[in-house]
Coordinates of C-alpha atoms in Angstrom, one line a residue:
M5 CA 75.6 41.4 8.4
E6 CA 72.4 43.3 8.6
G7 CA 71.4 42.1 5.0
T8 CA 72.1 38.5 6.0
E9 CA 70.0 38.8 9.1
S10 CA 67.1 40.4 7.1
R11 CA 67.2 37.6 4.5
S12 CA 67.2 35.0 7.2
G13 CA 64.3 36.7 8.9
I14 CA 62.3 36.8 5.7
S15 CA 63.0 33.1 5.0
S16 CA 62.0 32.1 8.5
S17 CA 58.7 34.1 8.1
V18 CA 58.1 32.4 4.7
I19 CA 58.7 29.0 6.3
A20 CA 56.3 29.9 9.1
D21 CA 53.7 31.0 6.5
W22 CA 54.0 27.8 4.5
S23 CA 53.9 25.8 7.7
L24 CA 50.7 27.5 8.6
V25 CA 49.2 26.9 5.2
F26 CA 50.3 23.2 5.3
W27 CA 48.7 22.6 8.7
T28 CA 45.6 24.5 7.7
L29 CA 45.2 22.3 4.6
C30 CA 45.9 19.2 6.7
S31 CA 43.2 20.2 9.2
V32 CA 40.7 20.7 6.4
I33 CA 41.6 17.9 4.0
L34 CA 42.3 15.2 6.5
P35 CA 38.7 15.1 8.0
V36 CA 37.3 15.2 4.4
L37 CA 39.5 12.2 3.4
I38 CA 38.5 10.3 6.6
T39 CA 34.8 11.1 5.9
L40 CA 35.2 10.0 2.2
W41 CA 37.0 6.8 3.3
C42 CA 34.3 6.0 5.9
S43 CA 31.5 6.7 3.3
F44 CA 33.3 4.4 0.9
Q45 CA 33.6 1.6 3.4
R46 CA 29.9 2.1 4.5
S47 CA 28.7 2.0 1.0
R48 CA 30.9 -1.1 0.3
R49 CA 29.5 -2.7 3.4
Q50 CA 25.9 -1.9 2.4
V51 CA 26.5 -3.4 -1.0
L52 CA 27.8 -6.6 0.6
I53 CA 24.8 -6.7 3.0
R54 CA 22.3 -6.2 0.2
D55 CA 24.0 -9.0 -1.8
I56 CA 23.6 -11.3 1.2
F57 CA 20.0 -10.2 1.7
R58 CA 19.3 -10.9 -2.0
K59 CA 20.8 -14.4 -2.1
S60 CA 19.7 -15.5 1.4
K61 CA 16.7 -17.7 2.1
H62 CA 16.2 -15.6 5.3
D63 CA 14.0 -12.5 5.2
W64 CA 16.7 -10.2 6.6
H65 CA 16.0 -6.7 7.6
Y66 CA 18.3 -4.1 9.2
T67 CA 17.4 -2.0 12.2
D68 CA 19.3 0.8 14.0
L69 CA 17.8 -0.2 17.4
F70 CA 16.2 -3.4 18.6
G71 CA 13.0 -3.1 20.6
Q72 CA 14.2 -5.4 23.4
P73 CA 17.6 -6.6 24.8
S74 CA 19.1 -8.6 22.0
Y75 CA 22.2 -10.9 21.6
C76 CA 23.9 -12.1 18.4
C77 CA 23.0 -15.7 17.6
V78 CA 26.5 -16.3 16.3
C79 CA 29.0 -14.5 18.7
A80 CA 26.5 -14.2 21.6
Q81 CA 27.5 -10.6 22.2
H82 CA 25.0 -8.0 23.2
I83 CA 23.9 -5.8 20.2
L84 CA 21.9 -2.6 19.9
Q85 CA 21.6 -2.6 16.2
G86 CA 22.0 -5.3 13.5
T87 CA 19.9 -7.6 11.3
F88 CA 16.9 -9.8 12.1
C89 CA 14.9 -12.3 10.1
N90 CA 11.2 -11.6 9.7
C91 CA 10.4 -15.3 9.4
C92 CA 12.4 -17.2 12.0
G93 CA 13.4 -14.4 14.3
L94 CA 17.2 -14.7 14.2
R95 CA 19.1 -11.7 15.4
V96 CA 22.8 -11.1 14.4
S97 CA 25.3 -8.4 14.4
E98 CA 26.4 -6.9 11.1
G99 CA 29.8 -8.6 11.2
C100 CA 28.2 -12.0 11.8
L101 CA 25.6 -11.8 9.1
K102 CA 27.4 -13.9 6.5
K103 CA 28.3 -16.6 9.0
A104 CA 24.7 -16.7 10.4
D105 CA 23.3 -17.1 6.9
Q106 CA 25.5 -20.2 6.4
L107 CA 24.9 -21.7 9.9
F108 CA 21.2 -21.3 10.4
L109 CA 18.3 -22.4 8.2
C110 CA 15.1 -20.3 8.0
K111 CA 11.5 -21.5 8.3
E112 CA 10.9 -23.9 5.5
I113 CA 7.6 -23.2 3.8
M114 CA 7.6 -26.7 2.3
M115 CA 9.2 -29.9 3.7
R116 CA 11.9 -31.5 1.7
S117 CA 10.6 -34.7 0.1
N118 CA 12.4 -37.9 0.8
G119 CA 10.1 -40.1 -1.2
G120 CA 7.3 -40.6 1.4
A121 CA 4.3 -38.6 2.6
H122 CA 4.6 -36.7 5.9
S123 CA 2.0 -36.1 8.5
S124 CA 4.1 -34.5 11.2
M125 CA 7.4 -32.7 11.8
P126 CA 9.7 -32.1 14.8
H127 CA 10.3 -28.8 16.6
R128 CA 12.6 -26.3 15.0
W129 CA 14.5 -24.7 17.9
I130 CA 16.4 -21.4 17.8
R131 CA 18.5 -20.3 20.7
G132 CA 18.2 -16.9 22.4
N133 CA 16.1 -13.7 22.1
V134 CA 13.0 -15.4 23.3
P135 CA 9.8 -13.1 23.6
L136 CA 9.5 -11.1 26.8
C137 CA 7.4 -12.7 29.5
S138 CA 7.4 -16.2 27.9
C139 CA 7.4 -19.3 30.1
C140 CA 9.2 -22.6 29.8
V141 CA 6.9 -25.4 28.7
I142 CA 8.7 -27.8 31.1
C143 CA 9.1 -25.9 34.4
K144 CA 6.5 -23.1 33.7
Q145 CA 9.1 -20.5 34.9
Q146 CA 9.9 -17.3 32.9
C147 CA 12.4 -17.6 30.1
G148 CA 15.0 -15.1 28.9
T149 CA 15.7 -13.5 32.3
Q150 CA 19.5 -13.8 32.1
P151 CA 21.6 -11.0 30.5
K152 CA 23.0 -13.3 27.8
L153 CA 22.1 -15.5 24.9
C154 CA 20.0 -18.2 26.5
D155 CA 17.0 -20.5 26.2
Y156 CA 15.2 -21.8 23.1
R157 CA 12.2 -21.0 21.0
C158 CA 10.4 -23.2 18.4
V159 CA 9.8 -21.1 15.3
W160 CA 6.5 -22.9 14.6
C161 CA 4.7 -23.5 17.9
Q162 CA 6.4 -20.6 19.7
Y163 CA 7.1 -22.8 22.7
T164 CA 10.1 -21.7 24.9
V165 CA 12.4 -23.9 27.0
H166 CA 15.2 -23.1 29.4
D167 CA 18.7 -24.3 28.5
E168 CA 18.7 -26.6 31.5
C169 CA 15.3 -27.9 30.7
M170 CA 16.1 -28.8 27.1
M171 CA 16.2 -32.5 26.7
D172 CA 17.0 -34.8 23.8
C173 CA 13.4 -35.9 23.5
L174 CA 12.3 -32.3 22.9
K175 CA 14.6 -32.0 20.0
T176 CA 12.9 -34.9 18.2
E177 CA 9.4 -34.4 19.6
E178 CA 6.6 -33.8 17.2
C179 CA 5.7 -30.1 16.9
T180 CA 2.0 -29.3 17.5
F181 CA 2.1 -25.8 15.9
G182 CA 0.9 -24.3 19.2
E183 CA -2.1 -22.1 19.7
F184 CA -2.6 -21.2 16.1
R185 CA -2.4 -24.8 14.7
D186 CA -5.8 -24.4 13.0
L187 CA -4.6 -21.3 11.1
I188 CA -1.1 -22.5 10.0
I189 CA -0.5 -24.3 6.7
P190 CA 2.0 -27.0 7.7
P191 CA 5.1 -27.4 5.4
Y192 CA 4.3 -31.2 5.1
Y193 CA 0.9 -30.3 3.7
L194 CA 2.4 -28.2 0.9
S195 CA 5.0 -30.9 0.1
T196 CA 2.2 -33.5 -0.3
I197 CA 0.1 -31.1 -2.5
N198 CA 3.2 -30.4 -4.6
Q199 CA 3.7 -34.2 -5.1
M200 CA 0.0 -34.6 -6.1
R201 CA 0.3 -31.8 -8.7
K202 CA 3.3 -33.6 -10.2
D203 CA 1.2 -36.8 -10.4
K204 CA -1.6 -34.7 -11.9
R205 CA -4.0 -35.4 -9.1
T206 CA -6.4 -32.7 -7.8
N207 CA -8.4 -34.4 -5.0
Y208 CA -6.8 -32.3 -2.3
E209 CA -9.5 -33.1 0.2
K210 CA -7.9 -36.4 0.8
V211 CA -4.9 -34.6 2.3
V212 CA -7.0 -32.9 5.0
P213 CA -6.6 -35.8 7.5
Y214 CA -2.8 -35.0 7.4
C215 CA -3.8 -31.7 9.1
R216 CA -6.7 -31.5 11.6
K217 CA -10.5 -31.6 11.9
H218 CA -11.3 -27.9 12.4
W219 CA -8.6 -26.6 10.2
M220 CA -9.3 -23.1 8.9
P221 CA -6.0 -21.9 7.2
I222 CA -5.6 -18.1 7.0
I223 CA -4.1 -15.9 4.3
I224 CA -2.8 -12.5 5.3
L225 CA -3.0 -9.7 2.6
A226 CA -1.4 -6.5 3.9
N227 CA -1.2 -3.2 2.1
T228 CA 2.0 -1.5 3.3
R229 CA 0.9 1.8 1.9
S230 CA -2.3 2.1 3.8
G231 CA -3.0 4.6 6.6
N232 CA -0.2 5.0 9.1
N233 CA 2.3 2.7 7.4
M234 CA 1.9 -0.2 9.9
G235 CA 1.7 -2.8 7.2
E236 CA 5.4 -3.5 7.1
T237 CA 5.6 -4.2 10.9
L238 CA 2.5 -6.5 10.7
L239 CA 3.9 -8.5 7.8
G240 CA 6.9 -9.4 10.0
E241 CA 4.8 -10.3 13.0
F242 CA 2.5 -12.5 11.0
K243 CA 5.4 -14.3 9.3
I244 CA 6.8 -15.2 12.8
L245 CA 3.6 -16.8 13.9
L246 CA 2.4 -18.4 10.6
N247 CA 4.0 -20.1 7.6
P248 CA 5.6 -17.2 5.5
V249 CA 3.8 -18.6 2.4
Q250 CA 0.5 -17.4 3.9
V251 CA 1.6 -13.7 4.2
F252 CA 1.5 -11.4 1.2
D253 CA 2.5 -7.8 0.6
L254 CA 0.0 -6.3 -1.7
S255 CA 2.5 -3.7 -2.9
K256 CA 4.4 -6.5 -4.5
I257 CA 1.8 -9.0 -5.5
A258 CA -1.8 -8.5 -6.7
P259 CA -4.7 -10.0 -4.6
A260 CA -5.9 -12.1 -7.5
K261 CA -2.6 -13.9 -7.7
A262 CA -2.2 -14.3 -3.9
L263 CA -5.8 -15.8 -3.6
Q264 CA -4.8 -18.6 -5.9
L265 CA -3.3 -20.2 -2.8
C266 CA -7.0 -20.9 -1.8
T267 CA -7.2 -23.5 -4.7
L268 CA -4.6 -25.6 -3.0
L269 CA -6.5 -25.7 0.3
P270 CA -9.8 -27.5 1.4
C271 CA -13.0 -26.1 0.0
N272 CA -14.9 -23.5 2.0
S273 CA -12.3 -23.4 4.8
V274 CA -10.0 -20.5 4.1
R275 CA -10.1 -17.2 5.9
V276 CA -8.5 -14.1 4.6
L277 CA -7.3 -11.2 6.8
V278 CA -7.0 -7.9 4.8
C279 CA -4.7 -5.4 6.5
G280 CA -5.6 -2.0 5.0
G281 CA -8.3 0.5 4.4
D282 CA -11.8 0.1 2.8
G283 CA -10.2 0.6 -0.6
T284 CA -7.9 -2.3 -0.1
V285 CA -10.8 -4.5 1.1
G286 CA -12.7 -3.5 -2.1
W287 CA -9.6 -4.5 -4.2
V288 CA -9.5 -7.9 -2.5
L289 CA -13.3 -8.5 -3.0
D290 CA -12.9 -7.7 -6.7
A291 CA -10.3 -10.4 -6.8
V292 CA -12.7 -12.8 -5.1
D293 CA -15.3 -12.0 -7.8
E294 CA -12.7 -12.9 -10.4
M295 CA -12.4 -16.3 -8.7
K296 CA -16.2 -16.8 -9.2
I297 CA -15.9 -15.9 -12.9
K298 CA -13.1 -18.5 -13.3
G299 CA -15.4 -21.2 -11.8
Q300 CA -13.6 -21.4 -8.4
E301 CA -16.7 -20.7 -6.3
R302 CA -16.0 -23.6 -3.9
Y303 CA -12.6 -22.0 -3.0
I304 CA -14.1 -18.6 -2.1
P305 CA -12.6 -17.5 1.3
Q306 CA -14.3 -15.5 4.1
V307 CA -12.8 -12.1 4.6
A308 CA -11.9 -10.3 7.9
I309 CA -10.5 -6.8 8.2
L310 CA -7.6 -5.2 10.1
P311 CA -8.3 -1.5 9.6
L312 CA -5.3 0.5 8.6
G313 CA -7.0 3.2 6.5
T314 CA -8.5 6.6 7.3
G315 CA -12.2 6.1 7.3
N316 CA -12.6 2.3 7.9
D317 CA -16.4 2.4 7.8
L318 CA -16.8 -1.1 6.5
S319 CA -14.4 -2.4 9.1
N320 CA -16.4 -0.6 11.8
T321 CA -19.7 -2.0 10.5
L322 CA -18.4 -5.6 10.7
G323 CA -17.1 -5.1 14.2
W324 CA -13.3 -4.9 13.5
G325 CA -13.0 -1.3 14.8
A326 CA -12.5 2.2 13.4
G327 CA -8.7 2.0 13.2
Y328 CA -5.7 -0.1 14.3
A329 CA -2.6 1.5 15.8
G330 CA -0.8 -1.5 17.3
E331 CA -2.8 -1.4 20.6
V332 CA -3.9 -5.0 20.2
P333 CA -1.3 -7.8 20.0
V334 CA -1.1 -9.8 16.7
E335 CA -1.9 -13.0 18.6
Q336 CA -5.2 -11.5 19.8
I337 CA -6.0 -10.5 16.2
L338 CA -5.6 -14.1 15.1
R339 CA -7.8 -15.3 17.9
N340 CA -10.5 -12.8 16.8
V341 CA -10.3 -14.2 13.3
M342 CA -10.7 -17.7 14.5
E343 CA -13.8 -16.8 16.6
A344 CA -15.5 -14.6 14.0
D345 CA -18.8 -15.5 12.5
G346 CA -19.5 -15.7 8.8
I347 CA -22.0 -13.2 7.3
K348 CA -22.9 -11.8 3.9
L349 CA -22.3 -8.4 2.5
D350 CA -24.3 -6.9 -0.4
R351 CA -22.1 -5.6 -3.3
W352 CA -23.7 -3.2 -5.8
K353 CA -23.0 -2.2 -9.4
V354 CA -22.9 1.6 -10.0
Q355 CA -23.2 2.5 -13.7
V356 CA -22.6 6.1 -14.8
T357 CA -23.9 6.9 -18.3
N358 CA -23.0 10.3 -19.7
K359 CA -25.7 12.4 -21.4
G360 CA -25.5 13.5 -25.0
Y361 CA -26.7 12.4 -28.4
Y362 CA -23.2 11.7 -29.7
N363 CA -21.7 10.1 -26.7
L364 CA -20.0 7.0 -27.9
R365 CA -18.0 6.3 -24.7
K366 CA -18.9 3.2 -22.6
P367 CA -20.6 3.8 -19.3
K368 CA -18.3 4.0 -16.3
V369 CA -19.0 1.0 -14.0
F370 CA -18.0 0.8 -10.3
T371 CA -18.5 -1.8 -7.6
M372 CA -19.8 -0.3 -4.3
N373 CA -19.4 -1.9 -0.9
N374 CA -20.0 1.2 1.4
Y375 CA -21.8 4.1 -0.2
F376 CA -22.3 6.4 -3.1
S377 CA -22.7 10.1 -2.7
I378 CA -23.1 13.4 -4.6
G379 CA -22.6 16.7 -2.9
P380 CA -20.4 18.2 -0.1
D381 CA -18.9 14.9 1.3
A382 CA -17.8 14.0 -2.3
L383 CA -16.4 17.5 -2.7
M384 CA -14.3 17.0 0.4
A385 CA -13.0 13.7 -0.8
L386 CA -12.2 15.2 -4.2
N387 CA -10.2 18.1 -2.7
F388 CA -8.5 15.7 -0.3
H389 CA -7.4 13.3 -3.1
A390 CA -6.2 16.2 -5.3
H391 CA -4.1 17.5 -2.4
R392 CA -2.7 14.1 -1.6
E393 CA -1.6 13.5 -5.2
K394 CA 0.4 16.7 -5.1
T395 CA 2.2 16.0 -1.8
P396 CA 1.7 12.3 -0.8
S397 CA 4.5 12.4 1.8
L398 CA 2.3 14.7 4.0
F399 CA -0.5 12.1 4.3
S400 CA 1.2 9.3 6.2
S401 CA -0.9 9.8 9.4
R402 CA -4.5 9.1 10.1
I403 CA -4.8 12.3 12.2
I404 CA -3.4 14.5 9.5
N405 CA -5.8 13.0 7.0
K406 CA -8.8 13.7 9.2
A407 CA -7.5 17.3 9.8
V408 CA -7.4 17.9 6.1
Y409 CA -11.0 16.6 5.7
F410 CA -12.0 18.9 8.5
F411 CA -10.4 21.9 6.7
Y412 CA -12.2 21.3 3.5
G413 CA -15.5 20.6 5.3
T414 CA -15.2 24.0 7.1
K415 CA -14.4 25.7 3.8
D416 CA -17.5 24.2 2.1
C417 CA -19.6 25.5 5.0
L418 CA -18.6 29.0 3.9
V419 CA -18.6 28.6 0.1
Q420 CA -21.5 26.1 -0.4
E421 CA -20.5 24.9 -3.8
C422 CA -23.2 22.2 -3.9
K423 CA -26.2 24.3 -3.1
D424 CA -29.6 23.8 -4.9
L425 CA -28.8 20.2 -5.6
N426 CA -32.5 19.4 -5.7
K427 CA -32.9 21.6 -8.8
K428 CA -30.1 19.8 -10.6
V429 CA -31.0 16.2 -10.0
E430 CA -33.9 13.8 -10.2
L431 CA -34.1 10.7 -7.8
E432 CA -36.0 7.5 -8.4
L433 CA -36.3 4.7 -5.9
D434 CA -37.4 1.4 -7.4
G435 CA -38.8 3.3 -10.4
E436 CA -40.8 5.8 -8.2
R437 CA -39.7 9.4 -8.5
I438 CA -39.0 11.2 -5.1
E439 CA -39.8 14.8 -4.6
L440 CA -36.7 16.3 -3.1
P441 CA -36.6 19.1 -0.5
N442 CA -33.9 21.8 -0.5
L443 CA -30.7 19.7 -0.3
E444 CA -26.9 20.0 -1.0
G445 CA -26.1 16.3 -1.0
I446 CA -27.6 12.8 -1.5
I447 CA -26.0 9.7 0.0
V448 CA -26.8 6.1 -0.8
L449 CA -25.8 3.7 2.0
N450 CA -25.1 0.0 2.0
I451 CA -23.5 -0.2 5.5
G452 CA -24.3 1.2 8.9
Y453 CA -21.3 3.6 9.2
W454 CA -20.4 6.6 7.1
G455 CA -17.9 9.4 7.2
G456 CA -15.4 7.8 9.6
G457 CA -17.7 6.4 12.2
C458 CA -21.0 8.1 11.9
R459 CA -24.3 6.2 11.9
L460 CA -25.9 8.3 9.2
W461 CA -29.2 6.5 8.7
E462 CA -29.9 6.5 12.5
G463 CA -29.0 10.1 13.2
M464 CA -29.9 11.1 16.7
G465 CA -32.0 7.9 17.2
D466 CA -34.8 9.9 18.7
E467 CA -37.4 9.0 16.0
P468 CA -38.5 5.6 14.5
Y469 CA -36.7 4.5 11.3
P470 CA -36.8 1.4 9.2
L471 CA -34.2 -1.2 10.0
A472 CA -31.0 -1.1 7.9
R473 CA -28.8 -4.1 7.2
H474 CA -25.8 -4.8 4.9
D475 CA -27.2 -8.1 3.7
D476 CA -30.9 -7.4 2.9
G477 CA -30.6 -6.3 -0.7
L478 CA -31.8 -2.8 0.2
L479 CA -30.1 0.6 0.0
E480 CA -30.8 3.5 2.4
V481 CA -31.0 6.9 0.7
V482 CA -30.6 10.1 2.7
G483 CA -30.2 13.8 2.0
V484 CA -28.1 16.4 3.8
H485 CA -28.4 20.2 3.8
G486 CA -24.6 20.8 3.7
S487 CA -21.3 20.3 5.4
F488 CA -22.5 21.8 8.6
H489 CA -25.5 19.5 8.7
C490 CA -23.1 16.5 8.1
A491 CA -21.1 17.7 11.1
Q492 CA -24.2 18.0 13.3
I493 CA -25.2 14.4 12.3
Q494 CA -21.8 13.1 13.2
V495 CA -22.0 14.4 16.8
K496 CA -25.7 13.4 17.1
L497 CA -27.2 16.9 17.1
A498 CA -29.3 16.4 14.0
N499 CA -31.1 13.8 11.9
P500 CA -30.5 13.2 8.2
V501 CA -33.3 13.7 5.6
R502 CA -34.4 10.0 5.1
L503 CA -35.5 9.7 1.5
G504 CA -36.3 6.0 1.6
Q505 CA -35.0 2.4 1.0
A506 CA -34.9 0.7 -2.3
H507 CA -33.5 -2.3 -4.3
T508 CA -32.6 0.0 -7.3
V509 CA -31.6 3.6 -7.2
R510 CA -31.6 5.9 -10.2
L511 CA -30.2 9.4 -10.1
I512 CA -30.3 11.8 -13.0
L513 CA -27.9 14.8 -13.0
K514 CA -29.6 17.2 -15.4
S515 CA -27.1 20.1 -15.6
S516 CA -23.7 21.5 -14.4
K517 CA -20.8 19.5 -13.0
M518 CA -21.0 17.9 -9.6
P519 CA -18.6 16.0 -7.3
M520 CA -19.4 12.3 -6.9
Q521 CA -17.8 9.4 -5.0
V522 CA -18.0 5.6 -4.7
D523 CA -16.4 4.2 -1.5
G524 CA -14.1 7.2 -1.1
E525 CA -13.0 7.3 -4.8
P526 CA -14.1 10.8 -6.0
W527 CA -14.4 12.4 -9.4
A528 CA -16.1 15.5 -11.0
Q529 CA -19.1 14.4 -13.1
G530 CA -21.1 16.3 -15.8
P531 CA -24.7 15.6 -16.8
C532 CA -25.3 11.8 -16.5
T533 CA -27.6 9.0 -15.3
V534 CA -26.4 7.0 -12.3
T535 CA -28.0 3.6 -11.8
I536 CA -27.3 1.4 -8.7
T537 CA -28.3 -2.3 -8.8
H538 CA -27.5 -5.3 -6.8
K539 CA -24.4 -7.2 -8.1
T540 CA -23.5 -10.1 -5.7
H541 CA -22.8 -11.1 -2.1
A542 CA -19.4 -11.2 -0.5
L543 CA -18.6 -13.7 2.3
M544 CA -17.3 -11.7 5.3
L545 CA -16.4 -12.3 8.9
Y546 CA -18.1 -10.4 11.7
H547 CA -16.3 -9.9 15.0
S548 CA -18.8 -9.7 17.8
G549 CA -16.5 -8.2 20.4
E550 CA -17.3 -5.7 23.1
Q551 CA -19.9 -3.2 21.9
T552 CA -19.5 0.5 22.4
D553 CA -22.2 2.6 24.1
D554 CA -23.4 3.9 20.7
E555 CA -23.6 0.4 19.3
A556 CA -25.5 -0.9 22.3
S557 CA -28.0 2.0 22.2
S558 CA -28.4 1.5 18.4
M559 CA -29.2 -2.2 18.9
S560 CA -31.7 -1.4 21.6
E561 CA -33.4 1.2 19.4
Q562 CA -33.6 -1.2 16.5
D563 CA -35.1 -3.9 18.8
H564 CA -37.7 -1.4 20.0
V565 CA -38.6 -0.5 16.4
R566 CA -38.9 -4.2 15.6
E567 CA -41.2 -4.8 18.5
Q568 CA -43.4 -1.8 17.4
T569 CA -43.5 -3.2 13.9
D570 CA -44.6 -6.7 15.2
E571 CA -47.3 -5.1 17.3
D572 CA -48.6 -3.1 14.3
M573 CA -48.7 -6.3 12.2

């Protein structure tokens, strides 16, 4: 009996042990299986969504959280996350995406031809998710105030109408394209141009009456990799307000190809808004020069700037500000472009010829819009670029970029790698050799701003100086004593060493290796001859907005200098 009881006790303990092992395995394996199943379903769902995105005529994007209360355009349910179209503004839940893609048409960049020419088109209404604080065009009361899918918005003119105010006449009424009618390329214009190209006719000027008298179509060129990565958001906002065919992502299409749209538009009427840093602007202006080489001078556009880079000195000079961080609505940006005045900007050819009897390499040739420099500021730019190439993910913020510049500037104050520059170089202005004082850097300026917002040529503004312009065919040449001197000039505690103005600048580096830069693109250069000559003019747009105190004082100082000059004459 005792043996039987002991055997039964052992078997029951074994069963208990196996039961514990089984439930332990279940508690471990079951969550893993559930996680794997969920991951499989999520990846499968993402594949299906990407397939819909790829085949759809909508510009669908997915978001984890909408920026305003949103309702699905299919099921009318409130949604926190889902997909939205960057062109027409549709918002749908993930489950309704396929159905929405079949039910709703996106903005048509070109009207479907039915055999005749068009000069107008009806409104294109979409229900729900109207912009905040929008008003009904019929009763002038606020739209979108009810917590449900309600009210209508036209994807072209951006007019909004209450459900109860929507009438049959509005559904067939001619769309006026709203406030930005003078900037939008109408779909019926492109369909007419397309038909003319098929008929091998190129007199596009005859199509202008189909549009309007003061038509100035705009082309948006955005660099999504510039500065603080706002380009992606701006692309969507511009596509909502304009014809999507006018908006280009420069990370996907080159400026030279995008600007060919100008050849389908009236001569001397197109305006281009470049969203990016000074480097992006230079890239676009190079593409404009290519148009001149191709014989397309009459289609050359005027260029405005939305500054997304780090320095943005050219943008600052032309009145577009030192940097954009979303503080100004896109609508106001378009208004500024419409009101801007056309001006010219000098562009310069920088030729670097290496020294040596057996040097068979071609000279390096650059195009300069802003400035050329040799010395401490070029060294800071060179160190910054080397650091950014190693770890590009760290340089996604304008503040971080400026902090890194500050670090390298402080380091150079202690090390002084560029000292005794005056013993290493010779400087000629319009063929006349200049005797150099003890310097660490030489900067050749084409524009008023330098170094992220400093008026280098003016300095403290406490002494008379020749007027400096960006369209007079003259360069301003200054010297600096080092990084600390540059910092003093930036906070208006010192003046630069003004070396003179010239139409042609020649700089000879006799020995050693020195850092150089052209418009923020640095490199280390051995003995050479640098020659800067005038290349061409660029047609730019100047925004004469509210002036800062520094700008106002600068203008008054320049007026005072002009008055003194007139008196002397």
